[in-house]
Amino acid sequence: MAKQEQPGLLIVEIGGVRGVLEGHVELLKKHFHLITMKEFLKKKERLSEKIKSVLIYECRPVIDRELLQSLPHLKVIANSGVGVDHLDLKLISSFGVKVTNTPHAVSDSTADIGMALMLASARRLVEGNFLNSFHFAADWLGDEVTGATLGIIGMGSIGYKVAKRAKAFEMKILYHNRNQRKEEEEQAVGARYCEKMEDLLQQSDFVILVVNLTPQTHKLIGKRELELMKPTATLINISRGAVVDHDALVEALQNGIIKAAALDVTNPEPLPRDHPLLKLKNIIITPHIGTATVQATRMMTEEAVANIQAVLNGLPIPSEKLSEPG
């Protein structure tokens, strides 16, 4: 009996800066016939008939109308990661193609980076790392996280895991979300709901952003919001760079409107070398490494595989991403 041909999976490349990690290739090959963009562009006429799915890794390959029109049998685009702001969901849906993401794989690692940034900023670890001689402790006084008030903007799976970690630090937890969590979920982490984001900003010692980037959250934190924060407060962003107005943030950090900021995401990524944020001492910037762990990247690939297989086999999709109404 002839072996059934594996469905074609389009990927940008294997290895490299934005390619599929080499350690994950064997996992993918168990289920799919891998086709790189380079191969596809060379033999488009023959390979376009074979491709039924696309795996997006580090926002590549770029999905546009031209690519969608060239893949007549495409069923699903599987994004490796949570955010899909780089995908035109309405356009993709108009071709009858499903979009999936991997929210379960990344929640722990992203929550961890949020806590790491908060602790590093509070205790001035990055500034202290550049010392080549000991200074008096008084020169490096930081802030204690224990007992401080943490405001979480966006209480989805990642935000809730941040709250779980913050509870262990005996922090007071406020949160703002489109929908209030169930009472038992709030009680489990000791979180209090703020219907108005302004109330959270005014009360928090640390504000952490954990929202999806949408038209509604673009520049969610601007001049007005920063001025509502305490002058002793720190802003932490582990969502998307465009959620924060960078010009307003520079002004706030320079003029003492807030004490500090810690960002795992910027807009653009990376920032230009001459960007004002890079010249400030009261900021920490990491290169979007929230999901950059051995465990998370492996789980992202496994979750993407499960999503693709569900679509191709007509089964319930674990993590489908639907376009916003309107």
XYZ file of C-alpha atoms in Angstrom:
326
model
C 0.000 0.000 0.000
C 1.471 3.377 -1.014
C 2.393 5.732 1.800
C 0.026 8.691 1.980
C 1.663 11.953 0.954
C 2.124 14.390 3.824
C 0.372 17.764 3.555
C 2.650 20.605 2.522
C 3.641 23.136 5.197
C 5.141 26.433 4.034
C 7.836 27.911 6.296
C 10.142 30.876 5.767
C 13.384 28.883 6.231
C 15.162 26.448 8.518
C 17.531 28.071 10.996
C 18.778 31.607 10.502
C 17.561 34.650 12.385
C 13.844 34.215 11.620
C 13.666 30.596 10.535
C 12.213 27.560 12.255
C 14.598 26.351 14.949
C 16.611 23.398 13.696
C 15.756 21.408 16.807
C 12.061 21.574 15.882
C 12.406 20.456 12.278
C 12.132 16.729 13.045
C 8.899 17.331 14.970
C 7.420 19.126 11.963
C 8.672 16.517 9.498
C 6.757 13.809 11.367
C 3.524 15.407 10.210
C 4.248 17.619 7.195
C 6.217 17.971 4.008
C 8.242 21.119 4.739
C 8.557 23.662 1.937
C 10.676 26.781 2.439
C 9.800 30.102 0.818
C 12.944 29.833 -1.299
C 11.834 26.442 -2.640
C 8.294 27.663 -3.185
C 9.350 30.698 -5.184
C 11.567 28.524 -7.407
C 8.871 25.929 -8.121
C 5.693 27.894 -7.424
C 3.516 26.251 -10.070
C 4.172 22.704 -8.806
C 4.375 23.366 -5.045
C 1.375 25.701 -4.764
C -0.933 22.684 -5.186
C 0.699 20.847 -2.274
C 0.678 23.549 0.411
C -2.249 23.291 2.827
C -0.801 25.211 5.776
C 1.660 27.979 6.618
C 3.678 28.249 9.831
C 4.438 31.828 10.871
C 7.608 32.146 12.934
C 8.942 35.563 13.988
C 6.265 37.188 11.757
C 7.583 35.395 8.653
C 6.643 34.597 5.944
C 4.654 37.745 5.233
C 1.058 36.914 4.372
C -0.365 39.157 1.666
C -3.013 38.904 -1.024
C -0.502 37.730 -3.637
C 0.624 34.795 -1.504
C -2.936 33.834 -0.597
C -3.978 33.868 -4.252
C -1.068 31.587 -5.125
C -2.098 28.889 -2.602
C -5.444 27.467 -3.801
C -5.529 24.608 -1.260
C -4.439 26.602 1.803
C -6.570 25.790 4.845
C -4.755 27.288 7.849
C -2.116 29.814 8.858
C -0.596 28.806 12.184
C 1.065 31.646 14.069
C 3.823 30.679 16.487
C 3.085 33.093 19.330
C 0.059 34.931 20.676
C 0.004 38.286 18.904
C -1.419 38.331 15.377
C -1.294 42.081 14.738
C 1.057 41.342 11.806
C -1.734 39.384 10.080
C -4.715 40.835 8.202
C -7.347 38.534 9.670
C -10.198 39.860 7.502
C -8.191 39.388 4.320
C -7.167 35.860 5.298
C -10.724 34.964 6.300
C -11.998 36.171 2.921
C -9.972 33.349 1.340
C -11.652 30.808 3.641
C -8.427 30.270 5.578
C -8.295 29.758 9.349
C -5.777 31.523 11.626
C -4.480 29.975 14.850
C -2.045 31.067 17.548
C -0.305 29.523 20.576
C -1.502 31.250 23.767
C -1.030 28.276 26.075
C 2.628 27.730 25.212
C 3.789 31.256 25.991
C 1.905 32.318 29.115
C 4.440 31.145 31.703
C 7.543 32.408 29.920
C 5.977 35.802 29.216
C 4.758 36.162 32.798
C 8.286 35.316 33.948
C 9.859 38.062 31.830
C 7.352 40.540 33.237
C 8.373 39.688 36.795
C 12.054 39.697 35.832
C 11.772 43.193 34.359
C 9.901 44.453 37.410
C 12.512 43.096 39.803
C 15.458 44.257 37.686
C 14.040 47.776 37.436
C 13.052 47.981 41.106
C 16.519 46.911 42.290
C 18.433 48.766 39.514
C 20.237 45.608 38.429
C 21.109 46.817 34.934
C 22.594 50.088 36.193
C 24.574 48.206 38.852
C 25.908 45.727 36.317
C 28.113 48.431 34.779
C 29.989 49.154 37.995
C 33.678 48.317 38.001
C 34.139 49.175 41.648
C 32.041 48.951 44.782
C 29.978 51.948 45.805
C 28.202 52.535 49.061
C 24.830 50.793 49.213
C 23.179 54.187 49.646
C 24.186 55.025 46.075
C 22.111 52.116 44.786
C 18.932 52.258 46.797
C 16.099 50.574 44.945
C 12.492 49.790 45.741
C 11.018 46.706 47.360
C 8.491 44.782 45.357
C 7.070 43.057 48.424
C 3.987 44.891 49.622
C 3.910 47.240 46.620
C 0.819 47.695 44.433
C 0.897 46.085 41.010
C -1.558 47.213 38.351
C -2.127 44.680 35.568
C -3.685 46.008 32.373
C -4.985 42.976 30.481
C -6.010 40.012 32.650
C -5.971 37.203 30.113
C -3.973 34.022 30.597
C -0.622 35.848 30.769
C -1.913 38.637 32.990
C -3.411 36.098 35.367
C -0.117 34.225 35.605
C 1.627 37.510 36.405
C -0.910 37.938 39.220
C -0.129 34.454 40.551
C 3.561 35.304 40.711
C 2.913 38.706 42.255
C 0.826 37.111 44.987
C 3.914 35.164 46.090
C 5.647 38.536 46.552
C 2.767 39.662 48.773
C 1.890 42.448 46.352
C -1.443 44.251 46.300
C -2.930 43.465 42.898
C -5.233 45.666 40.840
C -6.320 44.837 37.321
C -8.171 46.398 34.413
C -9.684 44.237 31.705
C -12.507 44.384 29.179
C -14.343 41.845 31.319
C -14.137 41.276 35.049
C -12.800 37.893 36.129
C -14.940 35.474 38.156
C -14.980 36.187 41.876
C -13.211 32.921 42.709
C -10.436 33.744 40.226
C -9.966 37.166 41.785
C -9.877 35.709 45.274
C -7.326 33.051 44.298
C -4.731 35.742 43.558
C -6.101 38.533 45.729
C -6.840 40.802 42.754
C -9.232 43.754 42.730
C -10.961 44.886 39.540
C -10.697 48.501 38.371
C -13.435 49.263 35.876
C -11.620 52.475 34.938
C -7.984 52.170 33.892
C -7.385 55.655 35.333
C -8.057 54.369 38.862
C -5.459 51.645 38.423
C -2.845 54.066 37.065
C -3.246 56.453 39.992
C -2.851 53.754 42.640
C -0.141 51.456 41.279
C 3.576 51.388 42.085
C 4.182 49.130 39.081
C 1.984 49.036 35.974
C 2.383 46.075 33.633
C 0.845 45.961 30.151
C -0.397 42.566 28.955
C -2.886 43.424 26.199
C -3.214 42.441 22.556
C -2.420 45.154 20.032
C -5.668 46.277 18.415
C -6.895 49.639 17.092
C -8.350 50.192 20.576
C -5.044 49.535 22.394
C -2.754 51.399 19.986
C -0.998 54.053 22.128
C -3.178 53.013 25.056
C -0.561 54.585 27.310
C 0.181 58.141 26.260
C 0.940 61.507 27.851
C -2.352 61.690 29.752
C -2.052 58.166 31.173
C 1.575 58.610 32.194
C 0.705 61.823 34.024
C -1.905 59.915 36.026
C 0.764 57.532 37.342
C 2.716 58.143 40.542
C 6.079 59.915 40.093
C 7.553 56.889 41.894
C 5.906 54.354 39.567
C 7.440 52.030 36.968
C 5.843 51.073 33.640
C 6.488 47.559 32.311
C 5.462 46.522 28.799
C 5.431 42.845 27.758
C 2.626 43.181 25.187
C 3.415 45.107 21.987
C 5.546 48.205 21.519
C 2.805 50.250 19.855
C 0.640 50.009 22.988
C 2.833 52.803 24.412
C 3.404 56.240 22.887
C 7.211 56.267 22.859
C 7.495 60.050 22.539
C 5.316 60.524 25.603
C 7.324 57.889 27.476
C 10.631 59.650 26.721
C 9.189 62.906 28.045
C 7.816 61.210 31.165
C 11.130 59.526 31.978
C 13.180 62.654 31.315
C 10.976 64.920 33.417
C 10.296 62.636 36.387
C 6.626 62.111 35.542
C 7.279 58.434 36.315
C 10.358 56.898 37.895
C 11.307 54.186 35.406
C 10.248 51.865 32.604
C 11.107 48.309 31.581
C 10.234 47.156 28.072
C 10.481 43.785 26.364
C 8.800 45.277 23.292
C 9.318 48.479 21.329
C 8.022 50.118 18.166
C 9.869 49.507 15.909
C 11.948 46.495 16.862
C 14.796 47.067 17.231
C 14.812 50.772 17.981
C 17.109 52.957 15.865
C 20.490 53.375 17.567
C 19.903 57.096 18.033
C 16.456 56.704 19.653
C 16.093 58.851 22.810
C 14.928 55.880 24.901
C 18.322 54.235 24.455
C 20.043 57.229 26.036
C 18.133 57.123 29.315
C 19.415 55.481 32.494
C 15.991 54.886 34.055
C 14.873 52.326 31.486
C 15.554 48.663 30.739
C 14.965 47.380 27.204
C 15.182 43.699 26.272
C 14.896 42.468 22.641
C 11.417 40.883 22.747
C 12.571 37.735 24.561
C 9.374 37.008 26.477
C 8.950 33.610 24.819
C 12.652 32.907 24.284
C 13.042 29.791 26.394
C 13.828 26.244 25.316
C 10.562 25.025 26.784
C 8.286 27.749 25.387
C 9.590 27.565 21.817
C 9.159 23.794 21.795
C 5.619 24.066 23.165
C 4.784 26.761 20.605
C 5.741 24.409 17.790
C 3.758 21.552 19.357
C 0.698 23.780 19.811
C 0.975 25.028 16.224
C 1.147 21.423 14.974
C -1.966 20.511 16.982
C -3.830 23.515 15.547
C -2.884 22.660 11.950
C -3.844 19.004 12.339
C -7.198 19.952 13.836
C -8.023 22.194 10.862
C -6.862 19.683 8.237
C -8.817 16.870 9.892
C -11.984 18.879 10.506
C -11.673 18.712 14.296
C -12.310 21.419 16.920
C -9.470 23.938 16.741
C -7.630 24.403 20.072
C -6.604 28.026 19.456
C -8.397 29.708 16.567
C -7.939 33.463 16.148
C -10.987 35.196 14.725
C -11.069 38.660 13.177
C -12.526 41.425 15.338
C -16.106 42.394 14.448
C -16.755 45.693 12.770
